[in-house]
CSV table of C-alpha atoms and ligand atoms in Angstrom, one decimal:
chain,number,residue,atom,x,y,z
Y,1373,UNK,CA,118.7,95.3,151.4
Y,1374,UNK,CA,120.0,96.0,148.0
Y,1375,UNK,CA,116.8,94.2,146.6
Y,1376,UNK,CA,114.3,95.8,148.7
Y,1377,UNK,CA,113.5,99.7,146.9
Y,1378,UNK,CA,111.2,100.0,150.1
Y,1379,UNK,CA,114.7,99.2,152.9
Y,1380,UNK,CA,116.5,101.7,150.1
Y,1381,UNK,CA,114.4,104.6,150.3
Y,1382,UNK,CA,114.1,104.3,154.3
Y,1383,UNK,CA,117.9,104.5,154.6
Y,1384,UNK,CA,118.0,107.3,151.9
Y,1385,UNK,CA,116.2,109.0,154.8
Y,1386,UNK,CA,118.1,107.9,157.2
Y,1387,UNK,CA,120.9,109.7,155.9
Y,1388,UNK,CA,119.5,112.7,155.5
Y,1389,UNK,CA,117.8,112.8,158.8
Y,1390,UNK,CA,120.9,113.9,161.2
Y,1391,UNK,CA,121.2,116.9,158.5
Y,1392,UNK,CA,117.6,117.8,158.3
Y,1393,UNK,CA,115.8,120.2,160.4
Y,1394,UNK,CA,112.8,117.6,161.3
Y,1395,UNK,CA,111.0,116.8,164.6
Y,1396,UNK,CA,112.0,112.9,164.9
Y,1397,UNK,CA,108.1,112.2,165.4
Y,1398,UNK,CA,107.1,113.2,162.4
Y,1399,UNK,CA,110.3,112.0,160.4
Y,1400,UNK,CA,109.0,108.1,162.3
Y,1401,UNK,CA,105.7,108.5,160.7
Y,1402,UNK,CA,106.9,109.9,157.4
Y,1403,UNK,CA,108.8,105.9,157.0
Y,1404,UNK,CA,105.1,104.7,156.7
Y,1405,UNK,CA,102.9,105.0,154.3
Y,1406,UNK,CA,99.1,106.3,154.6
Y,1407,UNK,CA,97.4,103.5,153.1
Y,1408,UNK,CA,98.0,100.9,150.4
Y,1409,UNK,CA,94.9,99.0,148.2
Y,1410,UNK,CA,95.7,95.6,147.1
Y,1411,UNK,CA,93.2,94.4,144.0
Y,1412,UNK,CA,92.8,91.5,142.4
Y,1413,UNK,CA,91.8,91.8,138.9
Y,1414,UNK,CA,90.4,89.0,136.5
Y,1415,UNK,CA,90.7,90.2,133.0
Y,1416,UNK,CA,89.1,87.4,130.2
Y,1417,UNK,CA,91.6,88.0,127.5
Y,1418,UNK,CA,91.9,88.4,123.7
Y,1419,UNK,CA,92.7,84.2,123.7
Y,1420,UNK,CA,89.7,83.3,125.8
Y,1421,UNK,CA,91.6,82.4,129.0
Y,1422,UNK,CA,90.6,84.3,132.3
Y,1423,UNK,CA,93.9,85.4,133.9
Y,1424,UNK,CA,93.7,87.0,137.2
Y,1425,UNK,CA,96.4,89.6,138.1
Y,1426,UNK,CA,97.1,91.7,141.0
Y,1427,UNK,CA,97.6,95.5,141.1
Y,1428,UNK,CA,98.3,98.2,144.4
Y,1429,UNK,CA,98.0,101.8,145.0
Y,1430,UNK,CA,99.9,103.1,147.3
Y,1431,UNK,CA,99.0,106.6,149.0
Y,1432,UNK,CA,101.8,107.5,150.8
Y,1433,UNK,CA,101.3,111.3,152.4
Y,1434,UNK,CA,98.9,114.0,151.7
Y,1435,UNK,CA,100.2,116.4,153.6
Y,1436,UNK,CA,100.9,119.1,151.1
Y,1437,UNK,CA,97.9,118.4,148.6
Y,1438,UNK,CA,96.4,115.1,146.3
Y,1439,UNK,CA,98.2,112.2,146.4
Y,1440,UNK,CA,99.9,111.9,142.5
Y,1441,UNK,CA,102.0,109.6,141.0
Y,1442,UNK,CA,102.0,107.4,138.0
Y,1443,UNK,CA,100.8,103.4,137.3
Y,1444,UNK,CA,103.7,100.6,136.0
Y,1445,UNK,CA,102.9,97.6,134.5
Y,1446,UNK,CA,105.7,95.6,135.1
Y,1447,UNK,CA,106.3,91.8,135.9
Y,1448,UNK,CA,108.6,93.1,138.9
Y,1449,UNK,CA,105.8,95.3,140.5
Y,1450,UNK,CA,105.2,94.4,144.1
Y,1451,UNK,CA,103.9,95.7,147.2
Y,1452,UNK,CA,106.9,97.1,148.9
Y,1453,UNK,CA,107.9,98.3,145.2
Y,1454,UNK,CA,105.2,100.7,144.7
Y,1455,UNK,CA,105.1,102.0,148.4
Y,1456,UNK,CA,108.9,102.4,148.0
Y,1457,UNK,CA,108.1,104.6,144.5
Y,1458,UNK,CA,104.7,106.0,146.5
Y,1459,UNK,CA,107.2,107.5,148.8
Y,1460,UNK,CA,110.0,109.0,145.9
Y,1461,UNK,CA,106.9,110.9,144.3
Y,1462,UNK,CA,106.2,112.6,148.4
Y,1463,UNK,CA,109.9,113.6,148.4
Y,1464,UNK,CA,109.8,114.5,144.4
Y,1465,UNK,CA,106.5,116.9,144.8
Y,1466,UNK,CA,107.8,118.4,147.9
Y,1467,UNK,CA,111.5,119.2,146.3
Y,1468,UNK,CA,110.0,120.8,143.0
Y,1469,UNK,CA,107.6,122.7,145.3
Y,1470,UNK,CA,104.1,121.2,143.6
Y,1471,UNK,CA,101.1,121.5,146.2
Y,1472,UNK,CA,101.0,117.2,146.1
Y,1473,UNK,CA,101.5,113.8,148.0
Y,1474,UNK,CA,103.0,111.0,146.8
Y,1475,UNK,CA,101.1,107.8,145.8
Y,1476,UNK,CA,102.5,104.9,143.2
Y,1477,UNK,CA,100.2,102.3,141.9
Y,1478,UNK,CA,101.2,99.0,139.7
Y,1479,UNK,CA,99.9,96.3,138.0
Y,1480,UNK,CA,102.2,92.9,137.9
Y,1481,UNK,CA,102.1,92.1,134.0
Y,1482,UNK,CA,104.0,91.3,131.4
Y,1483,UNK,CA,102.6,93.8,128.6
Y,1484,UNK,CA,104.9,92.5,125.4
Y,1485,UNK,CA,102.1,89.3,125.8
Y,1486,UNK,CA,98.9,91.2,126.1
Y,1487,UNK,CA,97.3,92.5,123.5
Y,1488,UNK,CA,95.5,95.7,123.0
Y,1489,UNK,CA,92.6,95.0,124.4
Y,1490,UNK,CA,93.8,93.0,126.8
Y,1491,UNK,CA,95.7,96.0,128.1
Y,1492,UNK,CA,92.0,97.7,127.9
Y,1493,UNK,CA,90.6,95.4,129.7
Y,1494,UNK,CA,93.2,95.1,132.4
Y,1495,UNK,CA,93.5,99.0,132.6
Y,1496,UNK,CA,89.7,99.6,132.8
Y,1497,UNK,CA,89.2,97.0,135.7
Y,1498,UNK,CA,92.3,98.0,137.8
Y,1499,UNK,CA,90.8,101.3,137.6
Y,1500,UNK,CA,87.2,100.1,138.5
Y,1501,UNK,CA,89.2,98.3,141.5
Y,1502,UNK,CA,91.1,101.9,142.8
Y,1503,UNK,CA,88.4,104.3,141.6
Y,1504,UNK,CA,87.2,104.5,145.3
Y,1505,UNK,CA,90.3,106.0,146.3
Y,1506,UNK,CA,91.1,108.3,143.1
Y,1507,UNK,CA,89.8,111.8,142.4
Y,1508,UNK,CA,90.8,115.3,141.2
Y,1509,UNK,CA,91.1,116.3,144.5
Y,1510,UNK,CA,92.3,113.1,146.2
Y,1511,UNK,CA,94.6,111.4,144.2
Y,1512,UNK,CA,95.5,111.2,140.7
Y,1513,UNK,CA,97.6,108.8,138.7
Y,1514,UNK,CA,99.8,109.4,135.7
Y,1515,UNK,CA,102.0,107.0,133.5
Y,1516,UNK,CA,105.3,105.3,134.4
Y,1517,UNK,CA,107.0,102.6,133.0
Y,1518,UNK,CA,104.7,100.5,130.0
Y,1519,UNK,CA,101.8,102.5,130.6
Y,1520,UNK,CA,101.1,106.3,128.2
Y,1521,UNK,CA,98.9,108.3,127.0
Y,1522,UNK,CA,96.1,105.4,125.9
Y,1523,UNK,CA,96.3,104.1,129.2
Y,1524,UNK,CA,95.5,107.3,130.7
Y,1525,UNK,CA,92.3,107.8,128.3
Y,1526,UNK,CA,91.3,104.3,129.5
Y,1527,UNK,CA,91.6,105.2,132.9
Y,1528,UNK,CA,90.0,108.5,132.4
Y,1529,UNK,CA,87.4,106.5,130.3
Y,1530,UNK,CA,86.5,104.3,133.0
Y,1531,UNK,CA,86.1,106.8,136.1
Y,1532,UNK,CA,84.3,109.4,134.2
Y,1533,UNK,CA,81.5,106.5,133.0
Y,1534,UNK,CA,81.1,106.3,137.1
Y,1535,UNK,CA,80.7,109.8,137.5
Y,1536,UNK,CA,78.5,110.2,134.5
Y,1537,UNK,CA,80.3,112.5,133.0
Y,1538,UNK,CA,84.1,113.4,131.9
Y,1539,UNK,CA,86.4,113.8,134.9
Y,1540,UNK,CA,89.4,114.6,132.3
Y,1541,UNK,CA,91.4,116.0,135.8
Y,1542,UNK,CA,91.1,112.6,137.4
Y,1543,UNK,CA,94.5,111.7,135.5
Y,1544,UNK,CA,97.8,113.3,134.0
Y,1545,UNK,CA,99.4,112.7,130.9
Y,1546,UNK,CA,96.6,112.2,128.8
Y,1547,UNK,CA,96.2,112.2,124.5
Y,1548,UNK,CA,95.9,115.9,123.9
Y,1549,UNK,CA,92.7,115.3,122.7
Y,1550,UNK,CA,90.7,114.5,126.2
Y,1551,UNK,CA,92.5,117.3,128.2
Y,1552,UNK,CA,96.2,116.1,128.0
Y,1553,UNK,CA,98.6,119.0,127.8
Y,1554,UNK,CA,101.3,119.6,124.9
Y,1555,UNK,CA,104.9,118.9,126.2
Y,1556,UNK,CA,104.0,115.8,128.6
Y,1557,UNK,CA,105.7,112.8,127.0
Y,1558,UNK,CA,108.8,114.6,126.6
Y,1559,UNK,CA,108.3,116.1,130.0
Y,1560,UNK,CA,111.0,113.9,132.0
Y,1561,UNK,CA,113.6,113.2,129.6
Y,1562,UNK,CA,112.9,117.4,128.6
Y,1563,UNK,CA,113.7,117.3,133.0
Y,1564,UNK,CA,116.7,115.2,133.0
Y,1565,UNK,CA,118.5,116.9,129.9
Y,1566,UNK,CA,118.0,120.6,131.6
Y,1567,UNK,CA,119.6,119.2,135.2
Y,1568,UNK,CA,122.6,117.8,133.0
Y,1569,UNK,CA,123.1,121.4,131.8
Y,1570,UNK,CA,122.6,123.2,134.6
Y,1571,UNK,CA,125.0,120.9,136.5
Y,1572,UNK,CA,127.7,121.2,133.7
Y,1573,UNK,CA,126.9,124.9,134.5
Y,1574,UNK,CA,127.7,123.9,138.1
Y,1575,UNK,CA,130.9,122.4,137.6
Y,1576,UNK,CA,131.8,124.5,135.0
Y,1577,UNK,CA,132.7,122.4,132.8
Y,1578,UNK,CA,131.6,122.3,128.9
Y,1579,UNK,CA,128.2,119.6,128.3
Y,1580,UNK,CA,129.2,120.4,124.0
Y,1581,UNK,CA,131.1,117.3,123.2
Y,1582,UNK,CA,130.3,115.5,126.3
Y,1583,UNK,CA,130.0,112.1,126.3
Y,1584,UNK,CA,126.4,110.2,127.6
Y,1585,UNK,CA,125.4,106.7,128.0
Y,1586,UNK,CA,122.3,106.6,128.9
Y,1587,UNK,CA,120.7,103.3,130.4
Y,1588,UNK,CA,117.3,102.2,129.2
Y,1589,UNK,CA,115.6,104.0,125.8
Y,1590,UNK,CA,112.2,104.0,126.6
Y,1591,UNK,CA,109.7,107.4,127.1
Y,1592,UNK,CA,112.3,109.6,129.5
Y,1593,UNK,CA,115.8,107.6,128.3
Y,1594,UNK,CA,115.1,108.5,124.6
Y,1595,UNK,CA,114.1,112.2,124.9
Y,1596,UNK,CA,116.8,112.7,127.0
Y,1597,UNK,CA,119.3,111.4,125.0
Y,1598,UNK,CA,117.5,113.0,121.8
Y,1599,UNK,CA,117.8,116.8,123.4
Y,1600,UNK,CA,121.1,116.3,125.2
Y,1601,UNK,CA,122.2,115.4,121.4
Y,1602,UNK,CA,120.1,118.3,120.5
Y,1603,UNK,CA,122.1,120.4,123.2
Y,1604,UNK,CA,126.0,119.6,121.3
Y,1605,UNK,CA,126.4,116.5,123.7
Y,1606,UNK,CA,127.4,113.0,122.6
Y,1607,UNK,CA,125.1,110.2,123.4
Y,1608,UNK,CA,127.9,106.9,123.3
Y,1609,UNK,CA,125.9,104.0,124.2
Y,1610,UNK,CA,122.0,103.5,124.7
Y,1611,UNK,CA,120.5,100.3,126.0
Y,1612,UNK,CA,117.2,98.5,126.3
Y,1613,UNK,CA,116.7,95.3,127.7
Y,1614,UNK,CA,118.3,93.1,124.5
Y,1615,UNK,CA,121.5,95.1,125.4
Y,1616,UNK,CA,123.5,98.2,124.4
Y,1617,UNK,CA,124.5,99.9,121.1
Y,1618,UNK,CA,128.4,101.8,122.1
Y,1619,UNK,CA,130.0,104.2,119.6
Y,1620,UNK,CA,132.9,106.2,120.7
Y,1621,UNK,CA,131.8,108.6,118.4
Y,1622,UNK,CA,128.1,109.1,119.2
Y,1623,UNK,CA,125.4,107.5,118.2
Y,1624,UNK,CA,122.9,108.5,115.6
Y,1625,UNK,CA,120.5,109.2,118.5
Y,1626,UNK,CA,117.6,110.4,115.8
Y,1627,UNK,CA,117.9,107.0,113.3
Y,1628,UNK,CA,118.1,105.4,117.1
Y,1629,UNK,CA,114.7,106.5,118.3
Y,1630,UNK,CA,112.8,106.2,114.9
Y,1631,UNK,CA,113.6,102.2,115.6
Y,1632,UNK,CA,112.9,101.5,118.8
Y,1633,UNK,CA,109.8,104.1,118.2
Y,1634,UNK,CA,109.2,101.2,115.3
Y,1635,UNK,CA,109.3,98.9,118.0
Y,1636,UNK,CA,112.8,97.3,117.2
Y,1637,UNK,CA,115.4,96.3,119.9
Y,1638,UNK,CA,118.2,97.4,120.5
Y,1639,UNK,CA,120.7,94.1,119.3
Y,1640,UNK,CA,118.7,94.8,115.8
Y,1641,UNK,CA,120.0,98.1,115.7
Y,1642,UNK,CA,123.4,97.1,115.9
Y,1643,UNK,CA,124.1,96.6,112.5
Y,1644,UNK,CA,126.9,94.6,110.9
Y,1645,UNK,CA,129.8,92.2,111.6
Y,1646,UNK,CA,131.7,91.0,113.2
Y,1647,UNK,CA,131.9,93.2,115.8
Y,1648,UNK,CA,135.2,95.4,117.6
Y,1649,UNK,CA,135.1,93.7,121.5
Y,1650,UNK,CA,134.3,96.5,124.1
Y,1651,UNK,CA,138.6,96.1,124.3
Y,1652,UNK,CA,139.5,96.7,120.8
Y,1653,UNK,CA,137.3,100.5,120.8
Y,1654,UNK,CA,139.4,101.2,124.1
Y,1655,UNK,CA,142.7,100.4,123.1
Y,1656,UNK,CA,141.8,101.7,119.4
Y,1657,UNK,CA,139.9,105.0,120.2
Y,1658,UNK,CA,137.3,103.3,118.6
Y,1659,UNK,CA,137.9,105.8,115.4
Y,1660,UNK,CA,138.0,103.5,113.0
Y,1661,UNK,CA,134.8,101.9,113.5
Y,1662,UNK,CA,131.1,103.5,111.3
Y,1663,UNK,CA,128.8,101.2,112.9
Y,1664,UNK,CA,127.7,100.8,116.6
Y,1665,UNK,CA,129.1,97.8,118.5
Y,1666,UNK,CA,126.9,95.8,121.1
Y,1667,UNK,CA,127.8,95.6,124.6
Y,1668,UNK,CA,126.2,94.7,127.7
Y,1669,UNK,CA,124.1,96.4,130.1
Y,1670,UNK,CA,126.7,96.1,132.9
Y,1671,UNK,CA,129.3,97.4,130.7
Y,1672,UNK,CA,127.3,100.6,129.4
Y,1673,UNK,CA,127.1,101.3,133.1
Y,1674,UNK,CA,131.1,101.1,133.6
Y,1675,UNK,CA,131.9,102.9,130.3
Y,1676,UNK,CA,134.2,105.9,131.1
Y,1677,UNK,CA,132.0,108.5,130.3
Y,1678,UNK,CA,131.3,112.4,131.2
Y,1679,UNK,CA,127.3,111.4,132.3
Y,1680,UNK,CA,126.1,108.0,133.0
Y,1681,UNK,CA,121.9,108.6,133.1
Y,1682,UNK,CA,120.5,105.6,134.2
Y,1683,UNK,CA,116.7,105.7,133.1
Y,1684,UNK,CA,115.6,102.1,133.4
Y,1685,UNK,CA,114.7,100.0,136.7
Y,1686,UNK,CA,115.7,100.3,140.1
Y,1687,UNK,CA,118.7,98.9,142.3
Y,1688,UNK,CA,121.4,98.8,138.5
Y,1689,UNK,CA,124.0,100.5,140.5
Y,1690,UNK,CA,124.8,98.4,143.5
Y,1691,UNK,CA,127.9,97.8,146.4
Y,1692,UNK,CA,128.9,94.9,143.8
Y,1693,UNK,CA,129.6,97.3,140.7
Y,1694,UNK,CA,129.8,100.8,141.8
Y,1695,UNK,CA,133.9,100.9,142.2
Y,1696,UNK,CA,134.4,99.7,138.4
Y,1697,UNK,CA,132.1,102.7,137.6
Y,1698,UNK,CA,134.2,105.4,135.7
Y,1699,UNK,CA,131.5,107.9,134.7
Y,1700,UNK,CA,132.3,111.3,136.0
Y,1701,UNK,CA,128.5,111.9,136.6
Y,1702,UNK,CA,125.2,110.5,137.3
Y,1703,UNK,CA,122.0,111.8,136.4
Y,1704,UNK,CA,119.3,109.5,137.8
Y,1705,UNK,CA,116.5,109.4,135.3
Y,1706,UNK,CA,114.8,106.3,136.8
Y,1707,UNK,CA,113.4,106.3,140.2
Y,1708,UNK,CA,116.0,104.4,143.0
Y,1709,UNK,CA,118.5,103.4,140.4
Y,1710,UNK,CA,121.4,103.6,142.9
Y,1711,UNK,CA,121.4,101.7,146.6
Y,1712,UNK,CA,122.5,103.6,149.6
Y,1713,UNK,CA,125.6,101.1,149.9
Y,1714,UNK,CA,126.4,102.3,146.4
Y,1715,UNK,CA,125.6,106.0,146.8
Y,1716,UNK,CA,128.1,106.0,150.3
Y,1717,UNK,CA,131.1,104.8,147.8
Y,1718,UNK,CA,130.2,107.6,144.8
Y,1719,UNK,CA,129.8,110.3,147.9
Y,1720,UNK,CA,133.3,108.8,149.0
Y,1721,UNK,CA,134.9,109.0,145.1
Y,1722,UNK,CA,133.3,112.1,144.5
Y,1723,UNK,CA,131.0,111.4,141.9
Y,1724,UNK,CA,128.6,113.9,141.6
Y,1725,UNK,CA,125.0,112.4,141.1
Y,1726,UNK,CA,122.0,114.8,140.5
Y,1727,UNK,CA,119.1,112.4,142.3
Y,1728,UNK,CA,115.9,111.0,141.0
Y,1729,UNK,CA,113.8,112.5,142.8
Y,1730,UNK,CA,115.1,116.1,141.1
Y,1731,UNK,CA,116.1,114.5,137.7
Y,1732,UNK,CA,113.0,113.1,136.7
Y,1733,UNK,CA,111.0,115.5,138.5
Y,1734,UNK,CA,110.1,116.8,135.1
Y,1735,UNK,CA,107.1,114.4,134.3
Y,1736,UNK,CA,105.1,115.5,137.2
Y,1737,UNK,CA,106.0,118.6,137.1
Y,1738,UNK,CA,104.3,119.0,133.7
Y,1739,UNK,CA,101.6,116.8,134.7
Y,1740,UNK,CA,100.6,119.5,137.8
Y,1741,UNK,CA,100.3,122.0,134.5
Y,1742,UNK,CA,98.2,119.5,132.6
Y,1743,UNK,CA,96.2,119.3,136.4
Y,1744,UNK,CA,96.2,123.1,136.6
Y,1745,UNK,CA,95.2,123.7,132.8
Y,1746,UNK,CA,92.3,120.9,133.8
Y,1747,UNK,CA,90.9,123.0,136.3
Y,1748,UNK,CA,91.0,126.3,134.2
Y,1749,UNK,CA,89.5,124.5,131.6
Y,1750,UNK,CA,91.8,127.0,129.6
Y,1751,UNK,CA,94.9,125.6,127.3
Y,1752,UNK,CA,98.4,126.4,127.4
Y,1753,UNK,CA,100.7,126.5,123.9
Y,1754,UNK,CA,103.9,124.3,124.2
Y,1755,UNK,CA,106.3,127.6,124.6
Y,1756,UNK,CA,104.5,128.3,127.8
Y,1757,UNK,CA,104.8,124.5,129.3
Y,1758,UNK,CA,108.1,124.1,128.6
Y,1759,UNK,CA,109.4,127.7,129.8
Y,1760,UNK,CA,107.5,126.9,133.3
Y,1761,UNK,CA,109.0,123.3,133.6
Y,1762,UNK,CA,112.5,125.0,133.0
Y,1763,UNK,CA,111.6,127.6,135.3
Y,1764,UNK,CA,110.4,125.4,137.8
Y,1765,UNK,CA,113.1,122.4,137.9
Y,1766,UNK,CA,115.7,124.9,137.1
Y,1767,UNK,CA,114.6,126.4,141.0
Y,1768,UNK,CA,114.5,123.2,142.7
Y,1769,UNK,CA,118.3,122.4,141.2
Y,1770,UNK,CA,119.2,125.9,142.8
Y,1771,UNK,CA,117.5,125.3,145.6
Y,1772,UNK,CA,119.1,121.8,145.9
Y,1773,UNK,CA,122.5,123.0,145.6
Y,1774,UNK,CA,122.4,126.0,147.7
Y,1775,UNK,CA,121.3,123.5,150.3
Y,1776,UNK,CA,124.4,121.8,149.6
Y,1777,UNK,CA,127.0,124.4,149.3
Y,1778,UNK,CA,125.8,126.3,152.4
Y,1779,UNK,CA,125.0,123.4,155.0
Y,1780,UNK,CA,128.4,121.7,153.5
Y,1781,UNK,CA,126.5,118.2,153.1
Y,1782,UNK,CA,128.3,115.4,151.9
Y,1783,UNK,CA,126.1,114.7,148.3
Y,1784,UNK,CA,123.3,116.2,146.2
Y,1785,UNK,CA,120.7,113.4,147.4
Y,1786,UNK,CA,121.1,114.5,151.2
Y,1787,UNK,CA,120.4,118.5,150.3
Y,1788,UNK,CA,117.6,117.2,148.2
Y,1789,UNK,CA,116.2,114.8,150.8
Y,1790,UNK,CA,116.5,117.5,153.6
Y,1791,UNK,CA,114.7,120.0,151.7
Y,1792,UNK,CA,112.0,118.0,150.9
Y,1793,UNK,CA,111.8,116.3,154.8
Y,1794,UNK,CA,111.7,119.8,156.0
Y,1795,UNK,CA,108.9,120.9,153.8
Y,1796,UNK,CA,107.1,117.9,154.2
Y,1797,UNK,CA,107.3,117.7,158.1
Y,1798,UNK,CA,106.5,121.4,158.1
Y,1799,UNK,CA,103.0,120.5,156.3
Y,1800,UNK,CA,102.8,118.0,159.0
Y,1801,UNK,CA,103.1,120.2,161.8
Y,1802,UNK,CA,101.0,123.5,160.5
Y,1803,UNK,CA,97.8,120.5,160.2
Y,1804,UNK,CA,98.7,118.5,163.5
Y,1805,UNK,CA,97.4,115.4,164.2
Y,1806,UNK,CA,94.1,114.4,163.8
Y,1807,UNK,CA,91.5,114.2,165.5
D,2079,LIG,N1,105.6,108.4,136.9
D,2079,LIG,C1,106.3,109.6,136.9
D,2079,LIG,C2,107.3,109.8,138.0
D,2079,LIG,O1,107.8,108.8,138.5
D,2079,LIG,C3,105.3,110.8,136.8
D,2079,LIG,C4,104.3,110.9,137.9
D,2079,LIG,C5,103.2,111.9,137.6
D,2079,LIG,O2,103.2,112.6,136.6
D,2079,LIG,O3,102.3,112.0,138.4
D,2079,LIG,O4,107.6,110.8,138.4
C-alpha cells in the first residue's frame, strides 16, 4: 500500500471520514476520480530517433470551480500517480478556500536526457493531446516537479495557436512576460516557510536558531530553505538526488542555491576531505568542522532536528523508517511524502506534521492570483501577491488548527482533511446530481 500514492490518499480519507461531517454517499464518490485522459505522444527528437512517450490528465472534481493542478515530468509518473496527486490538489483548493477542482497531469520522462527542444516538442504535443479538455474555465495546468515557467509558455503557446489567439489564462505560473504574475516561483517554498512560523507561533516555541533539514532542493525545497534562513532559522542539511550536504552549524543556504541554480549537485557541493562520518559530528557537536559533510538521504530524514520539510517525491517517510525519525516537526512541502502507516506512528509520538495539502498550498494559491489577474487583464506588484498569499494560507493554518483544537482530533492532516471533505461534499450537495 506504501507504494501506491493512489491506496495512500484513499486511507488519508478514510481517517478523516468518522471525524468529518459528510454524507457517506458523496464521501464514496469523492474516492473516484471524474475522468482521467491517457495520451500517447511521439516526439522525433533532437538525435533523430522518434520516441514515443505516454502522458495523463487527471480531472478529479469540479465541484467548487475549474479543475487546476500542475504537469510533472518524471520517469515515476503513472496513472494511479497523477489521480492520486489529481485528488491532493481537490482537497488542497478546497482547504485554502480557492473557487477550484483538482486535476494532475504527467508526462513519464526522463528530462536530464532531453534536450531543449525536445522538451518543446514533447510539451507542445502533450498539450495538442489534452487541449480538448483544458480551458480557462475548465481546467488549467500549472508546473510541478521538472516542469516551469518555459514549459508553461509552451503550453500557453500551443493552445492559443488553436484558439487563434493568446489564451494567456489557459495556464498558471507563466514568464512574467506572457501574463505570469510576480511572486509565482517562490510561491510554495514562500507557503511552506510562513506555515513553519506560524506553527512555531503555535507551539510557542522560538523558529530563530532553529534547526531545518530540508529534503529535496529543487523550486519549493530551495526557497524554503532560502527564507526560513532569511527568517533567523538554521537550514542543517539539504539534499537532492546525489545526496545530502549536513552542517551542524547551518549551511550557507545562499552559496547553496547559486550551485544547484548553476545546475551542480549536491555531492559537488560538498567540498573537501576526508570527511567527519555522520557519528563523529554527533558525538563532536560537529563544531569543529568549516565545511559541509555528505550524508545520505535516509539519514537527512533521521537527523535530530527542530523541522524535517520533506519537499521531494512521495512515500520517503514510511512504516520501515518513521520510529528512527527524531525531528520534532514535519512540514510536508512535497505532495504525499508520509504513508498513513507512517502518519498513525508520528500521531502516536506526537510529532506534529503541518500536511501537504496546507504546506505547499502556496503555489496554487498564487497561481489563482496569476488566474484572477488574467481575467482582469490588470497587474498586481509583488507587495500585493505576497501580502494575499500570507493572508490567505495564514487563514487556512487558523482555520486548520481551530478544527483541531476544538473537535480534539488526533493530528493536523485529519482537521485539514475534514475541512476540506466538508466543503467539498457541501459543493456536492448544493449542485445535486445530475441529470
Ligand atoms: N503543482 C503545484 C501543486 O502541487 C501547483 C499547482 C497549481 O498551481 O495549479 O500544488
Amino acid at each position: 500500500m506504501a507504494d501506491d500514492p493512489f491506496e495512500n490518499m484513499l486511507a488519508q480519507m478514510d481517517r478523516a471520514e468518522e471525524y468529518a461531517d459528510v454524507d457517506h454517499g458523496i464521501f464514496e464518490r469523492l474516492k473516484h476520480p471524474e475522468r482521467t485522459l491517457k495520451v500517447t505522444l511521439p516526439v522525433e527528437l533532437d538525435s533523430g530517433e522518434v520516441e514515443v512517450f505516454e502522458g495523463y490528465r487527471c480531472q478529479f472534481d469540479s465541484a467548487r470551480g475549474p479543475f487546476k493542478g500542475g504537469v510533472r515530468f518524471h520517469p515515476s509518473v503513472t496513472q494511479r500517480e497523477v489521480e492520486a496527486l489529481a485528488g491532493w490538489m481537490t482537497w488542497k483548493t478546497a482547504l485554502v478556500d480557492l473557487p477550484y477542482g483538482g486535476a494532475k497531469g504527467g508526462v513519464i520522462c526522463e528530462p536530464k536526457d532531453l534536450t531543449k527542444n525536445d522538451l518543446e516538442s514533447l510539451t507542445r504535443r502533450y498539450t495538442e493531446g489534452i487541449r480538448r479538455m483544458i480551458g480557462p474555465e475548465t481546467d488549467v495546468p500549472a508546473p510541478d516537479m521538472n516542469t516551469n515557467p518555459q514549459t508553461m509558455a509552451w503550453m500557453m503557446d500551443t493552445y492559443s495557436m488553436y484558439e487563434g489567439h493568446s489564451v494567456p489564462q489557459v495556464v498558471t505560473g507563466k514568464p512574467l512576460e506572457i501574463g505570469g504574475t510576480p511572486g509565482r516561483v517562490a510561491a510554495t517554498g514562500r507557503g511552506v516557510s510562513i506555515v513553519t512560523e506560524r506553527l512555531f507561533e503555535y507551539l510557542d516555541r522560538d523558529l530563530s536558531g532553529a534547526s531545518v533539514a530540508v529534503q529535496g532542493f529543487g523550486n519549493v525545497g530551495s526557497n524554503a530553505a532560502r527564507l526560513l534562513d532569511e527568517s533567523g532559522a538554521r537550514v542543517v542539511a539539504a539534499s537532492d538526488v546525489s545526496g545530502a550536504a549536513y552542517d551542524p552549524d547551518g549551511l550557507d543556504v545562499a552559496a547553496l542555491g547559486a550551485h544547484v541554480d548553476a545546475g551542480g549537485l549536491m555531492e559537488e557541493y560538498v567540498a573537501g576531505e576526508p570527511r567527519a562520518t555522520l557519528e563523529d559530528r554527533r558525538t563532536s557537536g560537529g563544531n569543529q568542522y568549516d565545511d559541509p559533510d555528505q550524508i545520505t538521504n535516509e539519514e537527512l530524514l533521521t537527523l535530530d532536528v527542530d523541522v524535517l520539510i520533506p519537499a521531494a517525491v512521495e512515500g520517503v517517510i514510511t512504516a520501515e523508517n518513521v520510529r528512527d525519525l527524531r525531528a520534532s516537526a514535519i512540514v510536508e512541502a512535497a505532495n504525499g511524502p508520509t504513508t498513513v502507516a507512517a502518519d498513525e506512528v508520528l500521531t502516536e509520538r506526537d510529532i506534529q506534521v503541518v500536511p501537504d495539502i496546507l504546506a505547499n498550498a502556496g503555489g496554487v494559491i498564487v497561481s489563482y492570483l496569476e488566474w484572477v489577474q488574467n481575467a482582469q487583464e490588470f497587474s498586481w506588484p509583488l507587495e500585493t501577491v505576497n501580502a494575499e498569499l500570507e493572508r490567505r494560507i495564514g487563514k487556512a493554518f487558523d482555520q486548520t488548527i481551530e478544527q483541531y483544537d476544538q473537535k480534539d482530533l488526533p493530528d493536523l492532516r485529519t482537521a485539514a482533511y475534514t475541512l476540506a471533505l466538508e466543503r467539498t461534499a457541501s459543493a456536492h450537495e448544493y449542485r445535486g446530481l445530475f441529470p
